[in-house]
mmCIF file of C-alpha atoms and ligand atoms in Angstrom:
data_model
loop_
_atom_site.group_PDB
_atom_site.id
_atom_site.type_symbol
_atom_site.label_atom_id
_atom_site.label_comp_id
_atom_site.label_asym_id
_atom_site.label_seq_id
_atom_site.Cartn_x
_atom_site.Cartn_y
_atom_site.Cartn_z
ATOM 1 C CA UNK W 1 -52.446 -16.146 6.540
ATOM 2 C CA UNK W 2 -55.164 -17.532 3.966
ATOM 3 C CA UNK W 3 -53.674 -17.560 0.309
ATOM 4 C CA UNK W 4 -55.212 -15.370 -2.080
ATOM 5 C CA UNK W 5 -57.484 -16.367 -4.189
ATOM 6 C CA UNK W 6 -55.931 -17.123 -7.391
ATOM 7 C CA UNK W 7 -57.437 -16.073 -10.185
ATOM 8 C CA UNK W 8 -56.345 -17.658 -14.237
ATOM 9 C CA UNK W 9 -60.345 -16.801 -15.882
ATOM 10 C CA UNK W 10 -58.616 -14.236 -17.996
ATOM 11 C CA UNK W 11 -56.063 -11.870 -18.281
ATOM 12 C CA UNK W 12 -58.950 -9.289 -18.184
ATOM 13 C CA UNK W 13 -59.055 -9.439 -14.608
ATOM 14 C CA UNK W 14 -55.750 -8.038 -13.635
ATOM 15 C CA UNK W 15 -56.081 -5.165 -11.099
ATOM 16 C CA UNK W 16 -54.234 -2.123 -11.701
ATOM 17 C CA UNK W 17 -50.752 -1.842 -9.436
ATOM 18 C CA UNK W 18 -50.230 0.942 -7.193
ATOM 19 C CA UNK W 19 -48.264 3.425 -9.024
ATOM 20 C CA UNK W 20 -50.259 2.767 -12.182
ATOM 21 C CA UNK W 21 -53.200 4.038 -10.181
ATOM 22 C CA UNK W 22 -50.988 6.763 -8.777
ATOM 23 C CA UNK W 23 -50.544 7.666 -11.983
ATOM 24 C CA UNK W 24 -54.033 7.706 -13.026
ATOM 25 C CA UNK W 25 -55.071 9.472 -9.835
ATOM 26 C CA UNK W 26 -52.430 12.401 -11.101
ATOM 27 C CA UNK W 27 -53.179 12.221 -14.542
ATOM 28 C CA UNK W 28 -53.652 16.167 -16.337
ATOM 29 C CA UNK W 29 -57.157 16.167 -17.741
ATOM 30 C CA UNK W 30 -59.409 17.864 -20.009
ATOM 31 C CA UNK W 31 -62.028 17.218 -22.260
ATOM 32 C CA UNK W 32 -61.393 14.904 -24.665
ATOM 33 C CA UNK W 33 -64.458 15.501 -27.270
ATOM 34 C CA UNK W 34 -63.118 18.475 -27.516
ATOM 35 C CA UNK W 35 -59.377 16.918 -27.885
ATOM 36 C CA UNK W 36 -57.867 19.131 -25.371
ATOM 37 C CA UNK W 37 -57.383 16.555 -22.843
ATOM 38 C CA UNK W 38 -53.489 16.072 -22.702
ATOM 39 C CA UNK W 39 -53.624 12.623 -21.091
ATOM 40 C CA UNK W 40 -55.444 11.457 -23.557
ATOM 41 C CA UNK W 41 -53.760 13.013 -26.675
ATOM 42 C CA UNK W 42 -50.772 11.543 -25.761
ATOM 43 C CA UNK W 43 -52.004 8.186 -25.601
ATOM 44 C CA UNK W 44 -53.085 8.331 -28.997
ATOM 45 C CA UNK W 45 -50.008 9.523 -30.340
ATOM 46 C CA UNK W 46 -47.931 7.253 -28.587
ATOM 47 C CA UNK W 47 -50.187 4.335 -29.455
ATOM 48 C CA UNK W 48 -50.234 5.559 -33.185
ATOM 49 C CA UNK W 49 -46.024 5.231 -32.859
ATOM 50 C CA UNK W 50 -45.546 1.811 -31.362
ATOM 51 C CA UNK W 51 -48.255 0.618 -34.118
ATOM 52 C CA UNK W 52 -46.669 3.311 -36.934
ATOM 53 C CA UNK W 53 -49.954 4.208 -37.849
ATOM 54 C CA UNK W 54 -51.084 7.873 -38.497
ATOM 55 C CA UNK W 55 -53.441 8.224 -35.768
ATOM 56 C CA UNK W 56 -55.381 6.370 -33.167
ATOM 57 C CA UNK W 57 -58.536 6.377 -30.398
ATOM 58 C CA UNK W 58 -59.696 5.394 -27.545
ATOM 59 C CA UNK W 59 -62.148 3.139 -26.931
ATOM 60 C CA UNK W 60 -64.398 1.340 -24.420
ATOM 61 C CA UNK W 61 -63.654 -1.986 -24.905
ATOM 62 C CA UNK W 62 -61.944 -4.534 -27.699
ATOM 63 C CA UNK W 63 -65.497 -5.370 -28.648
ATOM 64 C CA UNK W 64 -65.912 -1.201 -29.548
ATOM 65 C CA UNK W 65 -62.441 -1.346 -31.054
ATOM 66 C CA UNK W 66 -63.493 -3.947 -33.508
ATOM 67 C CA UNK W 67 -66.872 -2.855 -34.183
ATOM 68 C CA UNK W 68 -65.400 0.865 -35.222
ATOM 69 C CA UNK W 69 -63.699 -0.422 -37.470
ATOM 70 C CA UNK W 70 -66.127 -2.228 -39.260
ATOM 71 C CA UNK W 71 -68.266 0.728 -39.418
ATOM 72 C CA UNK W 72 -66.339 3.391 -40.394
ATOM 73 C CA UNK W 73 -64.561 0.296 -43.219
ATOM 74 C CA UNK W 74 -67.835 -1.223 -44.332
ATOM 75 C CA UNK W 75 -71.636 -0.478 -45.108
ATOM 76 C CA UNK W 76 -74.551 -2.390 -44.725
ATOM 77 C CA UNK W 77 -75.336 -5.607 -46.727
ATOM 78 C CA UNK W 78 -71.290 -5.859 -47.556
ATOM 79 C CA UNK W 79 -69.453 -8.961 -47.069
ATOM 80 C CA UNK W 80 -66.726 -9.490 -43.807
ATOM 81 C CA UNK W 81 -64.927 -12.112 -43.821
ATOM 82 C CA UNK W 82 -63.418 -13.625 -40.689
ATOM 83 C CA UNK W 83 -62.803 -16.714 -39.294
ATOM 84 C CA UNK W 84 -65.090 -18.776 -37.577
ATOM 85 C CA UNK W 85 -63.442 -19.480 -34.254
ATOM 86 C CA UNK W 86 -62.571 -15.823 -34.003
ATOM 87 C CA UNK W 87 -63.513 -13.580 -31.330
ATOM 88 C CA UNK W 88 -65.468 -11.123 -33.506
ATOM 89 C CA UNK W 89 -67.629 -13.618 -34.920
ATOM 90 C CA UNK W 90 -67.986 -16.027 -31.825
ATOM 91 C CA UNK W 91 -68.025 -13.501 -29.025
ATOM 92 C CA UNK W 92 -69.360 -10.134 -29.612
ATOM 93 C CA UNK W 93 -72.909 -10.650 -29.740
ATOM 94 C CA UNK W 94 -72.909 -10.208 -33.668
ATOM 95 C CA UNK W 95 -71.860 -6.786 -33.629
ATOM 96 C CA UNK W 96 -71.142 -6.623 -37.273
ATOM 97 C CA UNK W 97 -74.210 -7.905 -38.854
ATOM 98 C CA UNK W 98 -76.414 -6.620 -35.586
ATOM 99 C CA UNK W 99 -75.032 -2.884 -35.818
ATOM 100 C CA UNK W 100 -72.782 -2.449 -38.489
ATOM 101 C CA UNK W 101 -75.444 -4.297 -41.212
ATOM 102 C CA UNK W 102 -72.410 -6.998 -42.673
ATOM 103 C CA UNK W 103 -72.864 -9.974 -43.790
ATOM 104 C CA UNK W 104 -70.311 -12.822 -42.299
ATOM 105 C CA UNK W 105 -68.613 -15.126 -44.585
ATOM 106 C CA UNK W 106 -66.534 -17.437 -42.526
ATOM 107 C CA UNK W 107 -62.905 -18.778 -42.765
ATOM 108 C CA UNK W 108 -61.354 -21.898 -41.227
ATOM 109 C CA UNK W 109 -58.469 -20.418 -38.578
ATOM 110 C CA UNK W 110 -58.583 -23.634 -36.977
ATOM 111 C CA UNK W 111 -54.688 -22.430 -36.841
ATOM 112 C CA UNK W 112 -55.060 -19.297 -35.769
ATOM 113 C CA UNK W 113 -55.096 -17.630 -39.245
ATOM 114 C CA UNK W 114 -57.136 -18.219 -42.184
ATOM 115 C CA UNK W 115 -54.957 -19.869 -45.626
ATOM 116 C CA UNK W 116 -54.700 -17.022 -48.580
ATOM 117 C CA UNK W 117 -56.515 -19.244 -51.271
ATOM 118 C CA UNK W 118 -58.823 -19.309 -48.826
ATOM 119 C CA UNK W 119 -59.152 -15.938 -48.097
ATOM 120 C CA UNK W 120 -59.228 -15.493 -52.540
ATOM 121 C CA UNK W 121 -62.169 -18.171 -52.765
ATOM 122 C CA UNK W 122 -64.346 -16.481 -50.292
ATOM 123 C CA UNK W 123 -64.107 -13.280 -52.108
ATOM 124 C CA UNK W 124 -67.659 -11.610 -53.112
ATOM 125 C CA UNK W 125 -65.946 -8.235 -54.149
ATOM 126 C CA UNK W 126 -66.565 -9.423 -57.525
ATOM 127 C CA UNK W 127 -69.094 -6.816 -59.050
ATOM 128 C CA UNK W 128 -71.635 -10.356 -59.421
ATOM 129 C CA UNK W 129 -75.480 -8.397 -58.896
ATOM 130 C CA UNK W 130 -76.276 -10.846 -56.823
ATOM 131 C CA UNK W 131 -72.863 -11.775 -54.236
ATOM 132 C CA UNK W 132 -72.538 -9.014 -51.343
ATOM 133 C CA UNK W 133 -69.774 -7.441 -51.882
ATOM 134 C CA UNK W 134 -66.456 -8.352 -49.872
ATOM 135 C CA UNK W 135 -64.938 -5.322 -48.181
ATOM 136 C CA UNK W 136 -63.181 -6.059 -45.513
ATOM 137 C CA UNK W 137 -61.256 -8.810 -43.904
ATOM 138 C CA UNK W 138 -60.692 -9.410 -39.944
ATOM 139 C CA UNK W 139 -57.536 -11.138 -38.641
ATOM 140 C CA UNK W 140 -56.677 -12.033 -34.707
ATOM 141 C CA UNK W 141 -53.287 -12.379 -33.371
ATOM 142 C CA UNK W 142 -52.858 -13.878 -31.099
ATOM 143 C CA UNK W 143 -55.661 -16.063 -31.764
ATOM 144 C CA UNK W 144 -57.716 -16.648 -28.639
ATOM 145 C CA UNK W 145 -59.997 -19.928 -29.226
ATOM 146 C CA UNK W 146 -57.053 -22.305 -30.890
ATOM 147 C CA UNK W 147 -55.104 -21.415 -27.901
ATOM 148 C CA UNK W 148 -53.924 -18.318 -27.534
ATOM 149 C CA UNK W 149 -51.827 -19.062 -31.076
ATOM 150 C CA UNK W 150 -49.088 -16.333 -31.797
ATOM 151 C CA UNK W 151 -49.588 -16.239 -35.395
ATOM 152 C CA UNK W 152 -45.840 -15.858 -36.856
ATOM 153 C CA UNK W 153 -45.100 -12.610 -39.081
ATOM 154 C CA UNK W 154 -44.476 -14.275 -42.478
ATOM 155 C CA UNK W 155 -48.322 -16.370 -42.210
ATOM 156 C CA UNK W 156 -49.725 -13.386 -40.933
ATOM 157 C CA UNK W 157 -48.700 -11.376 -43.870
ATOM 158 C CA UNK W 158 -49.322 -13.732 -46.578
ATOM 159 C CA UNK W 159 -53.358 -13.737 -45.045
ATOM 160 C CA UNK W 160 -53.164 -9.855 -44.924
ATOM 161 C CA UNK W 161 -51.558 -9.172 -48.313
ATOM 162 C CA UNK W 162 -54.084 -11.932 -49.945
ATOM 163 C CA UNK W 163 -57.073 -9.335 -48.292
ATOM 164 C CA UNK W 164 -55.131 -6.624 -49.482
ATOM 165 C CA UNK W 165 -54.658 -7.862 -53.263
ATOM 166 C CA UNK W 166 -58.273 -7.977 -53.309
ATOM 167 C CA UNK W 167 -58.916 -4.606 -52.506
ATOM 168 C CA UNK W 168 -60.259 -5.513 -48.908
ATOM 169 C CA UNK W 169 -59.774 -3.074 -46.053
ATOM 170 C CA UNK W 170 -57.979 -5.541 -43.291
ATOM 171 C CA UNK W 171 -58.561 -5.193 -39.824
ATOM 172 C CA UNK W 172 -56.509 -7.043 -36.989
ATOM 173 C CA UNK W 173 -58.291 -7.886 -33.885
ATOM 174 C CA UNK W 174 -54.932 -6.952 -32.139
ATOM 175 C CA UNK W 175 -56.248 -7.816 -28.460
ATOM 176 C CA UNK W 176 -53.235 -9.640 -27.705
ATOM 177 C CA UNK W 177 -50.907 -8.401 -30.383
ATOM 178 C CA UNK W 178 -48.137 -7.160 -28.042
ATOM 179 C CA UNK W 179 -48.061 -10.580 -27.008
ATOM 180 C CA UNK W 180 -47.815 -11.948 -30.291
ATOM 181 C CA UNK W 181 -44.502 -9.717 -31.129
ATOM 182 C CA UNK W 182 -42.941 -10.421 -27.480
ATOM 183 C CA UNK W 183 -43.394 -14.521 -28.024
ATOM 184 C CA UNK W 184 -42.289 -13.996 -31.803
ATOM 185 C CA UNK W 185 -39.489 -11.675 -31.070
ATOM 186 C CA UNK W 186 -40.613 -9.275 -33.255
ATOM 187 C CA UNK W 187 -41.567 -5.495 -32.990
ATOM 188 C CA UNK W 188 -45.718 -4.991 -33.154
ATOM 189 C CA UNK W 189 -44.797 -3.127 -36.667
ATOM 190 C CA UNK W 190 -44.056 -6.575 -38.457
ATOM 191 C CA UNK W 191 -47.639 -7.165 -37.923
ATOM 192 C CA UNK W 192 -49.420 -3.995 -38.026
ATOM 193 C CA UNK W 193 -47.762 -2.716 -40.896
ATOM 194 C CA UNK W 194 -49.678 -5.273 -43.017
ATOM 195 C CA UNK W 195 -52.998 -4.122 -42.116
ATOM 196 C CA UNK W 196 -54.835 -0.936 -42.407
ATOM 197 C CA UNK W 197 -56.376 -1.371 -38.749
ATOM 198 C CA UNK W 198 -55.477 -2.515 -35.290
ATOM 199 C CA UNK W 199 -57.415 -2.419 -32.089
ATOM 200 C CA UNK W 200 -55.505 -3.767 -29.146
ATOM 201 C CA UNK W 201 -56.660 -4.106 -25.820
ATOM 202 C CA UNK W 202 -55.019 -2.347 -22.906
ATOM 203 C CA UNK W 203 -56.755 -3.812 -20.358
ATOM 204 C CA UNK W 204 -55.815 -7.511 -20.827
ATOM 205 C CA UNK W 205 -52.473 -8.272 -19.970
ATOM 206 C CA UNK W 206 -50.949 -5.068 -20.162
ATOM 207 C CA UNK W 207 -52.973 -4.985 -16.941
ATOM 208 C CA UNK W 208 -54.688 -1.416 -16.845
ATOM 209 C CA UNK W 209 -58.132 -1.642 -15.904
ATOM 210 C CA UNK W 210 -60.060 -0.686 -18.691
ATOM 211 C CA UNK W 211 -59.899 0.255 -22.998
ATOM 212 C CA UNK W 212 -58.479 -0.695 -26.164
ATOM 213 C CA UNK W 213 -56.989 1.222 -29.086
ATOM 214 C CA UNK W 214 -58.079 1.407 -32.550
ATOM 215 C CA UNK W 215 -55.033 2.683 -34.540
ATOM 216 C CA UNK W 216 -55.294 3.461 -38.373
ATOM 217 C CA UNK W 217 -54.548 6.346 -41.215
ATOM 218 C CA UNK W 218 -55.498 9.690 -40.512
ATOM 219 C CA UNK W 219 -58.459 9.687 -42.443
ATOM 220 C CA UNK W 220 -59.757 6.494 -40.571
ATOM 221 C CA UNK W 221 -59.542 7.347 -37.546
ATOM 222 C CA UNK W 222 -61.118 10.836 -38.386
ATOM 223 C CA UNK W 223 -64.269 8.825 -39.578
ATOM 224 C CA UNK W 224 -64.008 6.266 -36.421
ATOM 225 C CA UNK W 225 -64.418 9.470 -34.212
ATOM 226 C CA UNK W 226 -67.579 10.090 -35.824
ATOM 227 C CA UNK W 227 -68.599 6.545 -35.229
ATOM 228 C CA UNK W 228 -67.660 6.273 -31.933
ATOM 229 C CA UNK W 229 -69.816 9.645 -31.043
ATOM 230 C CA UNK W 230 -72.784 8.399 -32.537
ATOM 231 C CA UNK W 231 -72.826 4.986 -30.295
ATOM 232 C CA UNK W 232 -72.337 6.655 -27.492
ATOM 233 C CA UNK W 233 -68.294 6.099 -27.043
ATOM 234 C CA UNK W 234 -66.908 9.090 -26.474
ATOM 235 C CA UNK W 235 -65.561 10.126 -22.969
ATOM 236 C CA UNK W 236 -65.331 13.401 -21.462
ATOM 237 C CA UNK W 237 -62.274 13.329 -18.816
ATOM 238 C CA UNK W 238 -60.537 10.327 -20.643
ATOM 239 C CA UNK W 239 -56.823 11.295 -19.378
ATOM 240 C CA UNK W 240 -57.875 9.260 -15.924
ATOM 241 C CA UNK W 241 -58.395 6.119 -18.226
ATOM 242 C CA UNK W 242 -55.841 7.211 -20.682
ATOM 243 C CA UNK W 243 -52.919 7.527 -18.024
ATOM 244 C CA UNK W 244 -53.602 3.629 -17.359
ATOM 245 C CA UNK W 245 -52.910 2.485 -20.558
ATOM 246 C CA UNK W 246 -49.764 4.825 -21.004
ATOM 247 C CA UNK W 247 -48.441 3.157 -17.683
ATOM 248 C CA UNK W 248 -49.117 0.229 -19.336
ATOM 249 C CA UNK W 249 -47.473 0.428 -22.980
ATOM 250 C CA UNK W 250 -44.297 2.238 -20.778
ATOM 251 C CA UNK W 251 -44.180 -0.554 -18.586
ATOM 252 C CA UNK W 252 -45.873 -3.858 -19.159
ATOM 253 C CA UNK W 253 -44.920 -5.328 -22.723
ATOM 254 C CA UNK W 254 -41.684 -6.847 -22.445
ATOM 255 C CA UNK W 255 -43.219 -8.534 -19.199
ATOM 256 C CA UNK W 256 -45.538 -10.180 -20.880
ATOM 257 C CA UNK W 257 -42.504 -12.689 -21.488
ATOM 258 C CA UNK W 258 -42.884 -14.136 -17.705
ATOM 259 C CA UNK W 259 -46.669 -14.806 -18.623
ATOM 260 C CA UNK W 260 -45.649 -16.822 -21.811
ATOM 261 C CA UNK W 261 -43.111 -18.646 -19.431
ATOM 262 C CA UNK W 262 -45.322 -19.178 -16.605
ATOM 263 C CA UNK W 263 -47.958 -20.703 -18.933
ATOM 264 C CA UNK W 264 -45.421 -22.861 -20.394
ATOM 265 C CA UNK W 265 -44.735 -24.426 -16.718
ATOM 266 C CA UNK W 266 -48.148 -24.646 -15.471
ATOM 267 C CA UNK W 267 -48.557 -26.711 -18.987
ATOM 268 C CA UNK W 268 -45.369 -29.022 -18.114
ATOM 269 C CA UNK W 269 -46.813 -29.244 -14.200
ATOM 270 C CA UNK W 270 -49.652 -30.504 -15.843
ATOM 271 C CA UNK W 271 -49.101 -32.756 -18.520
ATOM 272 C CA UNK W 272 -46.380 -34.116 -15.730
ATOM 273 C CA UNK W 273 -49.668 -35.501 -14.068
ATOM 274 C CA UNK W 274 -51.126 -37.178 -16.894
ATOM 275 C CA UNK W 275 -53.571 -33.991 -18.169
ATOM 276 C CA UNK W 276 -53.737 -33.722 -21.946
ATOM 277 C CA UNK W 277 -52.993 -30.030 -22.344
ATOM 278 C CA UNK W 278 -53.264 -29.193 -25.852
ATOM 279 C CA UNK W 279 -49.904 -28.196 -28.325
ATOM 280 C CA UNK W 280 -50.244 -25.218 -29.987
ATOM 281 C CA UNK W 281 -47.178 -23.882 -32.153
ATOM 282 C CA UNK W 282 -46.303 -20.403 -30.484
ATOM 283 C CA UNK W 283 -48.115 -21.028 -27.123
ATOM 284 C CA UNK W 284 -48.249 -17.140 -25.683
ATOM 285 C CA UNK W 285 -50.202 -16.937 -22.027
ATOM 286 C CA UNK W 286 -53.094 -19.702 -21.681
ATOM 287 C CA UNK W 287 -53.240 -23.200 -22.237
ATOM 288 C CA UNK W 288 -56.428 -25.296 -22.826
ATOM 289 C CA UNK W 289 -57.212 -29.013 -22.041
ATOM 290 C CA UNK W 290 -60.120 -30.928 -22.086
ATOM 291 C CA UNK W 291 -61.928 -33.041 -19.236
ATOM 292 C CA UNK W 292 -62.289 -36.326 -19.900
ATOM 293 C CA UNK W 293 -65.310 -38.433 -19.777
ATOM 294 C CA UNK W 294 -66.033 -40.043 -15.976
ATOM 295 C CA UNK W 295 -63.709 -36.857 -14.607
ATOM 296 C CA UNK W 296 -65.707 -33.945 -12.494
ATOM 297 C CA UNK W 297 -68.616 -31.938 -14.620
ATOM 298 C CA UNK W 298 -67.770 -28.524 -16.081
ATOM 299 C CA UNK W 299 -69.708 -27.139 -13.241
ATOM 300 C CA UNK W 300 -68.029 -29.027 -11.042
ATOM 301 C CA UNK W 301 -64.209 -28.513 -12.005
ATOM 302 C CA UNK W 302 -65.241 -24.422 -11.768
ATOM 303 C CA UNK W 303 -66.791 -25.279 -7.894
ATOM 304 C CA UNK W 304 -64.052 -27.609 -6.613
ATOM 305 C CA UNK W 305 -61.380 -25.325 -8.071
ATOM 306 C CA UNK W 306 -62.491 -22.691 -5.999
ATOM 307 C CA UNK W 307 -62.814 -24.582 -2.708
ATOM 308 C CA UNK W 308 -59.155 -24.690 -3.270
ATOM 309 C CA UNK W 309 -58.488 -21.393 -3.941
ATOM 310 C CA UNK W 310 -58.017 -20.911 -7.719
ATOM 311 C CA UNK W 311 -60.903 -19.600 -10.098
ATOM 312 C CA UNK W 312 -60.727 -21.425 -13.544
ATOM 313 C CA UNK W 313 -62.806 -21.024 -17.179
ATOM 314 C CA UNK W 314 -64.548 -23.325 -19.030
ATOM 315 C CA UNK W 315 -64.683 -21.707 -22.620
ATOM 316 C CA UNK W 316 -66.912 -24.535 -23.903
ATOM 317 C CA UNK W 317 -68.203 -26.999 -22.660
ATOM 318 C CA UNK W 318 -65.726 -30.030 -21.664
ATOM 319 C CA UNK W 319 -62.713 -27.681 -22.484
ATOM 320 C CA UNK W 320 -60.891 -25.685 -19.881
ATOM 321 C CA UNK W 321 -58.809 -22.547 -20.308
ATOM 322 C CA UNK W 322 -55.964 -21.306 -17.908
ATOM 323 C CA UNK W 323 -54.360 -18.053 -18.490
ATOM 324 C CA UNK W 324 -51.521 -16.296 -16.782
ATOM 325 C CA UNK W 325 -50.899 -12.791 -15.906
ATOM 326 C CA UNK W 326 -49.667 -9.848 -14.196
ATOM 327 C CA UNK W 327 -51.098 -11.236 -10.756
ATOM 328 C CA UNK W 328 -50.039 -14.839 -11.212
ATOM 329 C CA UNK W 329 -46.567 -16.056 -9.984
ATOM 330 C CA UNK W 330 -44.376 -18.618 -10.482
ATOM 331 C CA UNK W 331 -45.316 -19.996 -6.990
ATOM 332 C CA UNK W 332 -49.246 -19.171 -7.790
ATOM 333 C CA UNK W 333 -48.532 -22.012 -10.886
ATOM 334 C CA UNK W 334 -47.263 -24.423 -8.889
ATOM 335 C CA UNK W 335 -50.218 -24.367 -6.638
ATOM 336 C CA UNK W 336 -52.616 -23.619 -8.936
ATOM 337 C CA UNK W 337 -51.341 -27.740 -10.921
ATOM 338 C CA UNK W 338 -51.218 -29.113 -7.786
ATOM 339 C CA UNK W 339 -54.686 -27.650 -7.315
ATOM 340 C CA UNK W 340 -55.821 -29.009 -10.666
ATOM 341 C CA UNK W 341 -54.603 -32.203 -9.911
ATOM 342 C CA UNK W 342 -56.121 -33.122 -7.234
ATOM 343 C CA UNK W 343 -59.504 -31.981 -8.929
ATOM 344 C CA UNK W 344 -58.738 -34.191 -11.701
ATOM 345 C CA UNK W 345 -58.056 -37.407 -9.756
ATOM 346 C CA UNK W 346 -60.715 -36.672 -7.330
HETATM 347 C C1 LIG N 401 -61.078 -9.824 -25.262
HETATM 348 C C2 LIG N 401 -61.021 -9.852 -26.725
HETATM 349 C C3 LIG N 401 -61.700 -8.897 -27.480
HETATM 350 C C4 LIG N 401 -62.688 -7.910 -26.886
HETATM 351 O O1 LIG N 401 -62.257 -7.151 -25.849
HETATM 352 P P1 LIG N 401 -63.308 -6.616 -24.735
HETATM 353 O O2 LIG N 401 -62.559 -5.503 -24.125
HETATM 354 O O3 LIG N 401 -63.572 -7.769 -23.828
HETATM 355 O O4 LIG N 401 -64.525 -6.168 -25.456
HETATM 356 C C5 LIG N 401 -61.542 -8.927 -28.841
HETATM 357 N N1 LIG N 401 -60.784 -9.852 -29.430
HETATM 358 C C6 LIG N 401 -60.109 -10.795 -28.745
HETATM 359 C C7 LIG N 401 -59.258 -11.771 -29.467
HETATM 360 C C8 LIG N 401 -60.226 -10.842 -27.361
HETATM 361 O O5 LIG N 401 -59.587 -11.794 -26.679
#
């Protein structure tokens, strides 16, 4: 029988199991604008408890998540500040600026998380006329772009409580935050208890097919609703989606350990062979290396991969990403460097 064809793109492309879509398939709905879908309550309250926030909502994607946030946190012309290899500034289109009217000020994260007196010297929310005011201030953990960094509790906190001092509302881009407590050892509260919003992403490696949470105070997430209404984000039968994600936070976070551990291997496989996969302190579930100059052309490494029956990212140009999942196994990483390998030498 052919093997399957492997797929380490993303952890966004993990297919919902059977009995998650068993349970989706039975899931009790109702309306949820008019918050009498059951389904969906639930998942808000239970995602509000594992965060210990007061409430929390649904939403379309990590990129809604985020934006939310910064619209019901921010106003037009006011200062963000986030840093410049993170996911809301480099990959969602400009959301903040382009619909929530905020003005960017960036922040070197080139380890995952901006420093404090950087964070202090980049602060606008100083009554000056002329300086757009600083209001809020976005944090990502794990940190995508440096390598899937899981950003330890005590630096984490020092960069939230440094927003915080300030008067900043702070937001964590939480796509991958379950995976940041699971490699740290931590509960998710050590981080989210040092920021006034979270939006995590259920459908990345907690493998259901689709949404993200934005969890916050009472009041926030009252506001957020609004928000979400008026850009079109509100669902109508939401239990189907909702009944995913609880399968997911009931089932799929301490798992997220054998990703961290198969990405750890397929790193070792590698750098066995002579590929320069980069260290990263508190590597979580994808590594990163580059190709060199004379090896196969981006386009290339993507096509040849394939012929072989693994599909691999480049997330820039010359730099590959790998990234295990609920659908890779141990055996998958074994083929997938020997794979690699001989695309390399080729
Ligand atoms: C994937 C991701 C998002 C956005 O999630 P989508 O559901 O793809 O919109 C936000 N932040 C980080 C760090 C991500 O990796």
């Amino acid at each position: 029988m052919p093997h399957k064809i492997m797929d380490f793109r993303s952890d966004t492309v993990t297919r919902p199991s059977d009995e998650m879509r068993r349970a989706m398939a039975l899931a009790e709905v109702g309306d949820d604008i008019y918050e009498d879908d059951p389904t969906s309550n639930e998942l808000n309250r239970y995602a509000a408890e594992l965060t210990g926030k007061e409430a929390a909502i649904f939403a379309c994607s990590g990129t809604m998540g985020n934006l939310l946030a910064f619209l019901t946190a921010g106003s037009h012309g006011e200062s963000l500040l986030a840093g410049k290899r993170s996911h809301v500034w480099c990959a969602e289109v400009g959301g903040f600026s382009a619909i929530a009217g905020m003005c960017p000020y960036p922040l070197t994260d080139d380890d995952g998380i901006p420093k404090p007196e950087e964070i202090a010297a980049q602060n606008r929310a100083d009554g000056n006329i002329h300086h757009p005011q600083t209001t809020i201030l976005a944090l990502e953990n794990t940190h995508n772009y440096t390598g899937g960094i899981a950003v330890p509790p005590d630096k984490f906190a020092a960069a939230a409580r440094a927003g915080k001092s300030l008067g900043f509302h702070v937001h964590l881009d939480g796509a991958r935050i379950f995976n940041a407590a699971v490699r740290c050892g931590v509960d998710v509260k050590e981080f989210t208890k040092e920021v006034d919003s979270v939006q995590f992403c259920l459908s990345k490696g907690l493998g259901a097919p689709l949404g993200s949470m934005l969890c916050g105070t009472r009041d926030f997430i009252e506001r957020a609703k609004r928000w979400r209404k008026r850009i079109g984000g509100a669902q109508r039968q939401l239990g189907i989606a909702a009944a995913g994600g609880l399968y997911a936070l009931k089932n799929n976070i301490e798992r997220l350990a054998e990703d961290h551990d198969n990405a750890r291997y397929l790193a070792e496989l590698l750098k066995k062979g002579g590929v320069p996969v980069e260290e990263v302190p508190g590597m979580t579930n994808m590594i990163f290396f580059p190709l060199k100059d004379g090896q196969v052309s981006d386009d290339d490494f993507e096509k040849k991969c394939l012929e072989k029956g693994m599909l691999a990212h480049m997330i820039e140009p010359r730099r590959v990403r790998l990234v295990t999942h609920i659908d890779i196994d141990r055996e998958d990483v074994e083929r997938a460097a020997a794979i690699v390998l001989e695309v390399l030498s080729a």
